[in-house]
CSV table of C-alpha atoms and ligand atoms in Angstrom, one decimal:
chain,number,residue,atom,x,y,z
A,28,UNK,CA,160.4,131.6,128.4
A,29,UNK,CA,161.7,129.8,131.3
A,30,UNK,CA,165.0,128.2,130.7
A,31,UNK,CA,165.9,125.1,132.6
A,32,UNK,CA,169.8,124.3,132.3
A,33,UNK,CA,170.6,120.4,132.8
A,34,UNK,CA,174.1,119.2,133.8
A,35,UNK,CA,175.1,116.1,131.3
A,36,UNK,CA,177.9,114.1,132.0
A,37,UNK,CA,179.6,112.7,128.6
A,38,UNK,CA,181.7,110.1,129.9
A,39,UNK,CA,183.9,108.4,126.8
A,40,UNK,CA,183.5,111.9,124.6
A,41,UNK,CA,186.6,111.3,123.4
A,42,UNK,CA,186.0,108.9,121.2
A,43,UNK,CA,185.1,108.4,117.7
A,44,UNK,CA,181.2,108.8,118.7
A,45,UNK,CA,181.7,110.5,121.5
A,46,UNK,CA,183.7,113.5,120.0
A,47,UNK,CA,181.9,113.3,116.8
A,48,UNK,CA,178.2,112.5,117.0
A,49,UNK,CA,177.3,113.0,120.3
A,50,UNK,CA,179.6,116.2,121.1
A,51,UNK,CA,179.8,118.1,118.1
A,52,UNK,CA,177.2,117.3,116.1
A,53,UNK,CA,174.4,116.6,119.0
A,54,UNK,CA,175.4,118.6,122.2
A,55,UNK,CA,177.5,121.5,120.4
A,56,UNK,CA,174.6,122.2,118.0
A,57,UNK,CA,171.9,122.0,120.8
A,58,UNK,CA,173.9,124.9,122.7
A,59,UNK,CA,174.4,127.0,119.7
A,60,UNK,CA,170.9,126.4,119.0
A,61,UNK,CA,169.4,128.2,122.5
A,62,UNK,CA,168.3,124.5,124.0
A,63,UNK,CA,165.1,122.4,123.0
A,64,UNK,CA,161.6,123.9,123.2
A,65,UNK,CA,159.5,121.2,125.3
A,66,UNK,CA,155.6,120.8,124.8
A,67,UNK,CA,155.0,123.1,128.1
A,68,UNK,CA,157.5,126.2,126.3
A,69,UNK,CA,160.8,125.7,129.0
A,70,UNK,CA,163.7,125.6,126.8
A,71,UNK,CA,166.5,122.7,127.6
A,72,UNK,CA,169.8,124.2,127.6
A,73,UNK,CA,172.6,121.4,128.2
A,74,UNK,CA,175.6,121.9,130.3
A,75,UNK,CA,177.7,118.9,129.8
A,76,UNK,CA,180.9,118.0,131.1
A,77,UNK,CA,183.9,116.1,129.8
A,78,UNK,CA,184.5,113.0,131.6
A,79,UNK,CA,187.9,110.6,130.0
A,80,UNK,CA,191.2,109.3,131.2
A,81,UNK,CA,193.5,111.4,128.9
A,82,UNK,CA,193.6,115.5,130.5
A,83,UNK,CA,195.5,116.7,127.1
A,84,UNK,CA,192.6,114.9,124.9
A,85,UNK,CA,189.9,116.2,127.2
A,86,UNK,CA,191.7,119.6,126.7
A,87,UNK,CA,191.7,119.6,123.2
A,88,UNK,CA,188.3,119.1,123.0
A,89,UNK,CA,187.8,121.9,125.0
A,90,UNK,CA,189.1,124.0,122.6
A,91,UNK,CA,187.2,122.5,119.9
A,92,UNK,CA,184.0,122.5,121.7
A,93,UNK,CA,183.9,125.6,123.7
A,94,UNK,CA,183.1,123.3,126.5
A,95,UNK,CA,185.2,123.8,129.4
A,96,UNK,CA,183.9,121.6,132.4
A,97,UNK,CA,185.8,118.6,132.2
A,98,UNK,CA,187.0,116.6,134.8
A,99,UNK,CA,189.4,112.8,134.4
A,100,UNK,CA,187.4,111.6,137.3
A,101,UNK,CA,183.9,110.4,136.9
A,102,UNK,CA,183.0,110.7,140.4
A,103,UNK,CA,183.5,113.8,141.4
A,104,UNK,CA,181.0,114.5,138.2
A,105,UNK,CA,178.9,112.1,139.3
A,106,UNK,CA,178.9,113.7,143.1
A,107,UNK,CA,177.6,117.3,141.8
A,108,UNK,CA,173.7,117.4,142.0
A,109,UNK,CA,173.1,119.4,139.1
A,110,UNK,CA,174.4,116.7,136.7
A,111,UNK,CA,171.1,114.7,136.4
A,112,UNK,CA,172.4,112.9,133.5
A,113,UNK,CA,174.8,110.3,132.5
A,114,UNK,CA,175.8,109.5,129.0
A,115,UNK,CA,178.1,107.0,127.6
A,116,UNK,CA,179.9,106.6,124.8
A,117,UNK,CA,182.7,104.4,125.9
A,118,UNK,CA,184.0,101.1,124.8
A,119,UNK,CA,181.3,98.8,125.6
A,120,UNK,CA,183.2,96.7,127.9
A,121,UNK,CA,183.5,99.4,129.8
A,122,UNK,CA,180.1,100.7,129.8
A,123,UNK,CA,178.3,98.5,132.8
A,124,UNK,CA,180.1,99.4,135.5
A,125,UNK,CA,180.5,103.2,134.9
A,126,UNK,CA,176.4,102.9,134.2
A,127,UNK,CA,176.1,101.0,137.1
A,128,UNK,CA,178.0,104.0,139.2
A,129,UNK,CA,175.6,106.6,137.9
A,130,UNK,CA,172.3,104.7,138.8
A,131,UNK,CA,173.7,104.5,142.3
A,132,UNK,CA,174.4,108.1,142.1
A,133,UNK,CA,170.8,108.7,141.2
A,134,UNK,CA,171.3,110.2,137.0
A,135,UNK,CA,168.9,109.4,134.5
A,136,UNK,CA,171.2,107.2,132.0
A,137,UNK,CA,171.7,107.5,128.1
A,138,UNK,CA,174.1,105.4,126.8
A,139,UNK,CA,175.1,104.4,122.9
A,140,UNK,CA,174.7,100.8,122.1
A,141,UNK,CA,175.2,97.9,122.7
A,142,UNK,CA,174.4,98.6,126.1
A,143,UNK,CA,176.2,95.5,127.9
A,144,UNK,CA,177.9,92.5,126.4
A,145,UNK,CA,175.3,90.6,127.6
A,146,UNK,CA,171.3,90.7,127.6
A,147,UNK,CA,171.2,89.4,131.0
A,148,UNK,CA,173.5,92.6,132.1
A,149,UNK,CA,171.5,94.9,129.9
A,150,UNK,CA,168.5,94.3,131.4
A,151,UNK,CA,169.9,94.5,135.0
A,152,UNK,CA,170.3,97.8,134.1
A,153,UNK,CA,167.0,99.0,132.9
A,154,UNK,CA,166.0,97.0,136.5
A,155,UNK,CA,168.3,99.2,138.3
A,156,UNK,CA,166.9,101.9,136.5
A,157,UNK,CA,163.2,101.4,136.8
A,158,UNK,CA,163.7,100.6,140.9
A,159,UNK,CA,165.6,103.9,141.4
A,160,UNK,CA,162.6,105.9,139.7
A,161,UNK,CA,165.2,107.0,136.6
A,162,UNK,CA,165.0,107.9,133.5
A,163,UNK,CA,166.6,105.9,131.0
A,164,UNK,CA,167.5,105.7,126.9
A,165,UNK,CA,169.8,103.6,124.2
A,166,UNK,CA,171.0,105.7,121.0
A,167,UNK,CA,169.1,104.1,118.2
A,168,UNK,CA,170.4,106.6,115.8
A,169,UNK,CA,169.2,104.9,112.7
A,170,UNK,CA,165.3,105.1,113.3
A,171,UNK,CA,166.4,109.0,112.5
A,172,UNK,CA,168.7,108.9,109.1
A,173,UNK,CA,166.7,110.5,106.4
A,174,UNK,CA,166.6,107.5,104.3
A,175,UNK,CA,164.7,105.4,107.2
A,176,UNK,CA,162.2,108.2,107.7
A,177,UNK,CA,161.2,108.1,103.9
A,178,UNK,CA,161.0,104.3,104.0
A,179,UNK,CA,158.8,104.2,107.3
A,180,UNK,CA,156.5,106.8,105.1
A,181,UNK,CA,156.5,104.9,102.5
A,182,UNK,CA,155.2,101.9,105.1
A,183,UNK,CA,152.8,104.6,106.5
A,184,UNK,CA,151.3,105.8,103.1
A,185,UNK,CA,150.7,102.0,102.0
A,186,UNK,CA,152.9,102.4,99.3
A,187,UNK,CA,154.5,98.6,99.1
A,188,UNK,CA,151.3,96.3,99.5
A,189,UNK,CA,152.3,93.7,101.6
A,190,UNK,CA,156.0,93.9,102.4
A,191,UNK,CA,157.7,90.3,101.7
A,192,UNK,CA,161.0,91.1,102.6
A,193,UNK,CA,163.9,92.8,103.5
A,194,UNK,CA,167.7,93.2,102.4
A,195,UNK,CA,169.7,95.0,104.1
A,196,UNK,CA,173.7,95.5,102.7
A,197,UNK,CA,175.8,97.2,105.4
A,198,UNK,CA,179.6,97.5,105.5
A,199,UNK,CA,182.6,98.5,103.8
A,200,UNK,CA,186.5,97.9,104.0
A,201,UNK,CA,188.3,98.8,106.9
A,202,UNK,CA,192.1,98.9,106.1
A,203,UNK,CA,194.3,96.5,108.2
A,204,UNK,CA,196.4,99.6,109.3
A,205,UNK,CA,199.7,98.2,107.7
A,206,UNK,CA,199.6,101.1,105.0
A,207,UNK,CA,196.3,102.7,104.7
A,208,UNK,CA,195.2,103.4,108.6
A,209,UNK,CA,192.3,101.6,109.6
A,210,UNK,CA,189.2,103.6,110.3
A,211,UNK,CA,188.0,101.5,113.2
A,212,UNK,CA,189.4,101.2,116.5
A,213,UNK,CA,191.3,97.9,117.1
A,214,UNK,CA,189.2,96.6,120.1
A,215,UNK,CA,186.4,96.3,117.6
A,216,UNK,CA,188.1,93.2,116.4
A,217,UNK,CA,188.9,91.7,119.6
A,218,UNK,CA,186.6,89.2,121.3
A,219,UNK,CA,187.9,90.0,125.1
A,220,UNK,CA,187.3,93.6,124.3
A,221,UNK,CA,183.5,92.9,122.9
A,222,UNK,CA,184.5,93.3,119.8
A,223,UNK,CA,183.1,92.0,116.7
A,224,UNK,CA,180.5,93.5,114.1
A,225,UNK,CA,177.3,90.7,115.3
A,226,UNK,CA,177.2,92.2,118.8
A,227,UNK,CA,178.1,95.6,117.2
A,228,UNK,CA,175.3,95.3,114.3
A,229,UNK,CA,173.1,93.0,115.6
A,230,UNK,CA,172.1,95.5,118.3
A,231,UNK,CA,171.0,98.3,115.3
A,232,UNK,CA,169.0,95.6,112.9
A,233,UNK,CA,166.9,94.6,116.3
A,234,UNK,CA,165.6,98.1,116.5
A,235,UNK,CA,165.0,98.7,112.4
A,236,UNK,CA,163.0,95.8,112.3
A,237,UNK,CA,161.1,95.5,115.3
A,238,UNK,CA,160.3,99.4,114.4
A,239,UNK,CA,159.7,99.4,110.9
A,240,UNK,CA,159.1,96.3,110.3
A,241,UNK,CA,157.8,93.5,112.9
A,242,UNK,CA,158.9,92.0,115.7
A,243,UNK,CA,161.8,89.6,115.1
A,244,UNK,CA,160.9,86.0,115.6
A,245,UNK,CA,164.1,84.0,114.9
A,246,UNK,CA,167.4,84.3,113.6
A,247,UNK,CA,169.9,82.4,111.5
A,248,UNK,CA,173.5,83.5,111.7
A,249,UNK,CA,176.9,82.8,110.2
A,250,UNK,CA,180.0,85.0,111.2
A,251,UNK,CA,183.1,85.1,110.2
A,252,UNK,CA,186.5,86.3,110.9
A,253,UNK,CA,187.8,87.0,107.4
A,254,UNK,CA,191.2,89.0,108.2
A,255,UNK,CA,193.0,87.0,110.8
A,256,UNK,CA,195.8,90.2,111.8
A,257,UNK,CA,195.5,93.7,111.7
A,258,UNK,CA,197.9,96.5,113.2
A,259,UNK,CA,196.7,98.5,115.7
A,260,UNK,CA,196.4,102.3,117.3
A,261,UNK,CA,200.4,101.6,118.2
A,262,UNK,CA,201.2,100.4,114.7
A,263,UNK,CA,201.3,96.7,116.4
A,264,UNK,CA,199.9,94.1,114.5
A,265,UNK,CA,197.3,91.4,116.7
A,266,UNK,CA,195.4,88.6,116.1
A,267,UNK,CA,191.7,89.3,115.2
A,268,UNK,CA,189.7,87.5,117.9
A,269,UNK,CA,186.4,88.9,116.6
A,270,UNK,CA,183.9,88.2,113.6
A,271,UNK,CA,184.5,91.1,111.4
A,272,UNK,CA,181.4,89.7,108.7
A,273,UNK,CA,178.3,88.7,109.4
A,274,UNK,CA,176.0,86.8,107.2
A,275,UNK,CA,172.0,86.6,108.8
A,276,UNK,CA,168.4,85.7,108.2
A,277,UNK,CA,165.6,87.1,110.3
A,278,UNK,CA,162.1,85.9,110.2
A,279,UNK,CA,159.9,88.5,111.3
A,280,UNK,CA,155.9,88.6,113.0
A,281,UNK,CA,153.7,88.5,110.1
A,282,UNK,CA,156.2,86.3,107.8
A,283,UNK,CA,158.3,88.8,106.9
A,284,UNK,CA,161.8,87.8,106.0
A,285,UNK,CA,164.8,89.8,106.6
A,286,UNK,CA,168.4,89.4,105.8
A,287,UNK,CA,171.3,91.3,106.4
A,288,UNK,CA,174.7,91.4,105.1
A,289,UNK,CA,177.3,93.2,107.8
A,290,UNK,CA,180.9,93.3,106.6
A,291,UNK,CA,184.0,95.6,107.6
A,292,UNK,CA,185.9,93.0,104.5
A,293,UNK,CA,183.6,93.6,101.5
A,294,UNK,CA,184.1,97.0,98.7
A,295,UNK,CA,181.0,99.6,98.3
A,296,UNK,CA,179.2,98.9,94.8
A,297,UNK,CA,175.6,100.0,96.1
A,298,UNK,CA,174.3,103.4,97.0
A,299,UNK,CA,175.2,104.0,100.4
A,300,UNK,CA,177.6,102.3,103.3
A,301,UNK,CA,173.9,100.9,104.5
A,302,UNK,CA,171.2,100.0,102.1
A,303,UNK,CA,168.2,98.7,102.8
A,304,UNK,CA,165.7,97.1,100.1
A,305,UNK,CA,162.4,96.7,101.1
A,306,UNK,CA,160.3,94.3,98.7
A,307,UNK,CA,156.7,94.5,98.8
A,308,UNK,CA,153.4,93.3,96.6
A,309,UNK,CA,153.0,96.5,95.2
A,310,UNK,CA,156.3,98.2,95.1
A,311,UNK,CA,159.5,98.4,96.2
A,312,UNK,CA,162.3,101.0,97.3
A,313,UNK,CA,166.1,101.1,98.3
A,314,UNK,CA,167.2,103.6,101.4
A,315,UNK,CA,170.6,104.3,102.2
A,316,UNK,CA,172.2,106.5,105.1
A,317,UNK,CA,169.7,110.1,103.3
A,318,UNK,CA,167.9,108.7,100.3
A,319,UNK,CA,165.3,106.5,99.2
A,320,UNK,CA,164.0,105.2,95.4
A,321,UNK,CA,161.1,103.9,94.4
A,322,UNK,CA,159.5,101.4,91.9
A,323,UNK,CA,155.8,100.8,91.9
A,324,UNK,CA,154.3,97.8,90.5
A,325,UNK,CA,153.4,99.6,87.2
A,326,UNK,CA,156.6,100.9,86.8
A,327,UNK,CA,158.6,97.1,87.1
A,328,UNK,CA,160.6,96.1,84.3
A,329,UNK,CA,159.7,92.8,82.7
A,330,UNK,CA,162.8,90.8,82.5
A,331,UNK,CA,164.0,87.9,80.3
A,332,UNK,CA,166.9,86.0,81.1
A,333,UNK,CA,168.9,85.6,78.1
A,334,UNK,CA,172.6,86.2,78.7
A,335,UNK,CA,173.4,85.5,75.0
A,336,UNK,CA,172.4,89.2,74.5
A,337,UNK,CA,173.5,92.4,76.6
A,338,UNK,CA,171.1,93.0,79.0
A,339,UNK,CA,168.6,95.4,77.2
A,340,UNK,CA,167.4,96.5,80.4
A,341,UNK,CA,168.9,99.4,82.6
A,342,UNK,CA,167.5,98.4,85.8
A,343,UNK,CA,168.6,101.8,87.6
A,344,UNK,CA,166.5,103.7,85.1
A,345,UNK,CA,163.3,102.5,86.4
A,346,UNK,CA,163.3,104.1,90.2
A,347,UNK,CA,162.4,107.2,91.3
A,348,UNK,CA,164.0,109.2,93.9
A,349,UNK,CA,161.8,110.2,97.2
A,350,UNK,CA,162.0,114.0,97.4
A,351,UNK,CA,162.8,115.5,100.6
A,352,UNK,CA,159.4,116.2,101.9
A,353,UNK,CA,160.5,116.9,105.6
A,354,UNK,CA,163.3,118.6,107.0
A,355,UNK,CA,165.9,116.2,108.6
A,356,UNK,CA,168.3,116.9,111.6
A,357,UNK,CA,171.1,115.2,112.8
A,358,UNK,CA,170.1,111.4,114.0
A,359,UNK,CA,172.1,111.7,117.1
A,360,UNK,CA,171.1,115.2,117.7
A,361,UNK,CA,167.2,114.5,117.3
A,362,UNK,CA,167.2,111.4,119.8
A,363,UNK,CA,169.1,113.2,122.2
A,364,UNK,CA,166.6,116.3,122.0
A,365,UNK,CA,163.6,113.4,122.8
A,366,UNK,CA,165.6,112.6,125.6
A,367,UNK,CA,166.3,115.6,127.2
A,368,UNK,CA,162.6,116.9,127.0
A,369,UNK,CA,161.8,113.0,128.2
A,370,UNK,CA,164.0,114.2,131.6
A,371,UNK,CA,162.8,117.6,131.6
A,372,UNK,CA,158.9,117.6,130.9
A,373,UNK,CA,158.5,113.3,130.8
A,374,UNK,CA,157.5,113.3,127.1
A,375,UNK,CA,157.4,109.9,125.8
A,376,UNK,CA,160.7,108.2,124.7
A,377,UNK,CA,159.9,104.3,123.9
A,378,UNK,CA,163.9,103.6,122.9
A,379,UNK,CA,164.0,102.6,127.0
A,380,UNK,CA,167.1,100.4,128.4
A,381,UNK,CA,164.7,97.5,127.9
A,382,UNK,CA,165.0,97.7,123.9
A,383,UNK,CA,169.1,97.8,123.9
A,384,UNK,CA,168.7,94.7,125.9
A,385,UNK,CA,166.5,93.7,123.4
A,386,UNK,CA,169.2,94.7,121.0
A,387,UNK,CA,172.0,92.5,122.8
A,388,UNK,CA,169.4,89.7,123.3
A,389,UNK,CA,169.5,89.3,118.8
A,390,UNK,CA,173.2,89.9,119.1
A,391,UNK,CA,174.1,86.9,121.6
A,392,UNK,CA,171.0,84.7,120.0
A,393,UNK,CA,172.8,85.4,116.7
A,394,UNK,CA,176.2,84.2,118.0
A,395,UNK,CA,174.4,80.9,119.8
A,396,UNK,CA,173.2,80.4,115.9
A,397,UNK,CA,176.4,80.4,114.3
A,398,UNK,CA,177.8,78.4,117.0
A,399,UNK,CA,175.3,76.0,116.9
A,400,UNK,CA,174.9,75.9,113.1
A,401,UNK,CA,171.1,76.1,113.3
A,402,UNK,CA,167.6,78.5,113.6
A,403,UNK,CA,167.2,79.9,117.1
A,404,UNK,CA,164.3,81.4,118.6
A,405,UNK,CA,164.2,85.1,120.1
A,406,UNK,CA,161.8,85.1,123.1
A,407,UNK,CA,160.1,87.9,124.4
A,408,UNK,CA,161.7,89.8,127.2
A,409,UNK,CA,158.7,90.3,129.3
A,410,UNK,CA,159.8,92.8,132.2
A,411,UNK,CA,157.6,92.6,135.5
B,11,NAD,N1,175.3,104.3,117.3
B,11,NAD,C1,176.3,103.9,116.4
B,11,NAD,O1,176.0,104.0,115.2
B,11,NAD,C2,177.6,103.5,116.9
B,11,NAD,C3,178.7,103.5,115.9
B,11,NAD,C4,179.9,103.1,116.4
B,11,NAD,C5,180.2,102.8,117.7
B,11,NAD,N2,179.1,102.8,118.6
B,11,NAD,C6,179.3,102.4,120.0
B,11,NAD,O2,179.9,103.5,120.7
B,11,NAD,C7,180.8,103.1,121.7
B,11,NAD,C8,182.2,103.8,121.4
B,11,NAD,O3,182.7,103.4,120.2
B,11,NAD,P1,183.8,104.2,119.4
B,11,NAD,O4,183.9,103.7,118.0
B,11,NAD,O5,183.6,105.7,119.6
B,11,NAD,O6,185.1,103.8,120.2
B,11,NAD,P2,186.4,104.6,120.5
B,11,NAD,O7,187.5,103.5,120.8
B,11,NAD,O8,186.7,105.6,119.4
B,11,NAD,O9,186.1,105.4,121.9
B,11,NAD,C9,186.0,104.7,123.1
B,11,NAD,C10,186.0,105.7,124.2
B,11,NAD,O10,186.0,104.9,125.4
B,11,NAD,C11,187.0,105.3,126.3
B,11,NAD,N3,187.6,104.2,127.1
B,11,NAD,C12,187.4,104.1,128.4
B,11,NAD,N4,188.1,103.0,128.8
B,11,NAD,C13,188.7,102.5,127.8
B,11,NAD,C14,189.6,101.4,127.6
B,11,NAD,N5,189.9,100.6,128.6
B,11,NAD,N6,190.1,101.2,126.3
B,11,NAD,C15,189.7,101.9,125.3
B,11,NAD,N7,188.9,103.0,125.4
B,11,NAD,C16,188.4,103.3,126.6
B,11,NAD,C17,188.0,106.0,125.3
B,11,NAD,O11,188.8,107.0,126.1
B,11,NAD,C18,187.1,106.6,124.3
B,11,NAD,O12,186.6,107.9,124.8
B,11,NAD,C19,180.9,101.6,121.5
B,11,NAD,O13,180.1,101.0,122.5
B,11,NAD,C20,180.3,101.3,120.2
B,11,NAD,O14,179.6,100.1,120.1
B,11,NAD,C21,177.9,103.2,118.2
């Protein structure tokens, strides 16, 4: 078995999804796994260094990880040969120009999502990419979770007729910080920082429905900034710049109608953090983050409305739970093994710079909605 050992660079690993999905529980696990079997039997072993700006934090992590390359200065990890491939994970603002560096330098490019602030940036990039022969990837994590896997069964086996439409409930609170810390990072809710939860969500609802679904056609957005200050990293309060709720309608190819709800300001009464409900003809089901109920057409409840009475009916009683039938890794972990057998042995890998931009494109179409208080069409990017 011929092992082939890839230099990654993981440039912002020190964040939240840095540290925690794409270190620990993608990178870590791939290593302590002995690497990824490709179709042609080399095993992938990664060898990734830690690229940030803070030597203590990079340290740390070190110790956590058992990962000792490290380095607080991305070019000299960008000058070493053997590091074919750049990954990041920092703030988003950030993540052009670094991306930008690493195509010059000739690395095949990963990078989490959004992939620029803008479409127009994020396509200059797959461009840049594609000219410079490179290999290139957006994390689409959610095409992965258990609970999307069932559904996209479900949507194999034929199981809902013909799908009408979609809801899909995301979000929970995230604590202002004065007494309960927050759990997000404070740029998140800062416009000059590309904050804000349409660019942020926008970007993961393009790829669930134009994968599971059908190609989105149009959109119809309302944002909103609900909480006006919050206190930051420092424990100093700032104005929210940023929508932190987001409130759309997507109409899909085959008339398929999609709407989302995306708030860091509502409370969880629902399964999961994200649920999705898919509608169809002949049955229905609800996914969260792992797991997925179903209710077949012979199985729906026959309602009255009658609120003079308690309502007879206990709705939850009449789904049944989808059991595991496959086995499920990590959703970080098991894009980044496609990826790394994409570099290694070019097996496919669709989830291509071209659909982040794709992703940004429903983001910045869904912000021109809400400015403009109307529908607006999503045109096709067609790349020549
Ligand atoms: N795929 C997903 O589900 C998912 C979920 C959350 C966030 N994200 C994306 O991942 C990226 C990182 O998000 P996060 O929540 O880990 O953020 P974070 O603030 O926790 O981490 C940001 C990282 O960027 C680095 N950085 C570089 N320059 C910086 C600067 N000037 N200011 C602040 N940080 C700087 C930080 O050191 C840190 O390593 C974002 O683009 C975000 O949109 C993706």
């Amino acid at each position: 078995m011929k092992e082939v050992k890839i230099g990654i660079i993981l440039n912002g690993v020190t964040g939240r999804m840095g540290t925690n999905q794409h270190l620990m529980r993608s990178i870590v696990p791939i290593i302590r796994q002995g690497g990824v079997k490709c179709a042609d039997g080399r095993v992938i072993i990664p060898d990734p260094i830690l690229v940030g700006r803070d030597e203590e934090k990079l340290k740390k992590l070190a110790a956590l990880s058992g990962i000792f390359r490290m380095t607080t200065h991305l070019e000299r990890a960008l000058n070493e040969r053997d590091n074919l491939i750049y990954f990041d994970a920092q703030t988003t603002g950030k993540r052009v120009e670094d991306v930008r560096k690493a195509i010059a330098a000739g690395k095949h490019i990963y990078c989490e999502k959004p992939v620029a602030a803008s479409a127009v940036d994020a396509l200059e990039l797959y461009r840049l990419c594609r000219e410079a022969g490179l290999k290139n990837g957006v994390v689409q994590d959610k095409l992965w979770l258990p609970g999307m896997i069932k559904l996209k069964r479900l949507i194999q086996q034929g199981f809902f007729g013909e799908i009408v439409s979609v809801r899909g409930e995301f979000g929970y609170w995230v604590f202002e910080g004065d007494t309960i810390p927050a759990q997000r990072p404070s740029w998140n809710y800062r416009k000059e920082e590309e904050g804000g939860i349409i660019l942020d969500m926008l970007c993961h609802w393009r790829y669930v429905l134009d994968n599971l679904f059908g190609k989105v056609k149009a959109v119809s957005c309302l944002g909103a900034t609900h909480i006006k200050r919050r206190i930051d990293e420092k424990g100093i309060p700032y104005n929210c710049t940023a929508d932190d709720a987001a409130y759309a309608t997507f109409e899909l190819e085959g008339g398929i109608i999609a709407h989302f709800n995306s708030s860091w300001v509502v409370r969880v009464r629902r399964d999961d953090l994200l649920t999705l409900q898919v509608d169809g003809t002949k049955g229905s089901a609800v996914a969260g983050l792992r797991e997925c109920y179903t209710q077949s057409y012979g199985n729906t409840p026959r309602p009255v409305w009658n609120p003079d009475v308690p309502q007879p009916i206990n709705f939850f009683d009449g789904w049944l739970k989808v059991p595991e039938q496959e086995e499920y890794d990590n959703a970080f972990k098991a894009e980044w093994e496609l990826f790394l057998k994409h570099v290694v042995n070019d097996e496919p890998f669709p989830w291509t710079l071209l659909e982040g931009a794709k992703g940004v494109q429903l983001a910045e179409k869904g912000m021109e909605s809400w400015a403009k208080r109307a529908w607006v069409e999503i045109p096709e990017i067609i790349y020549t």
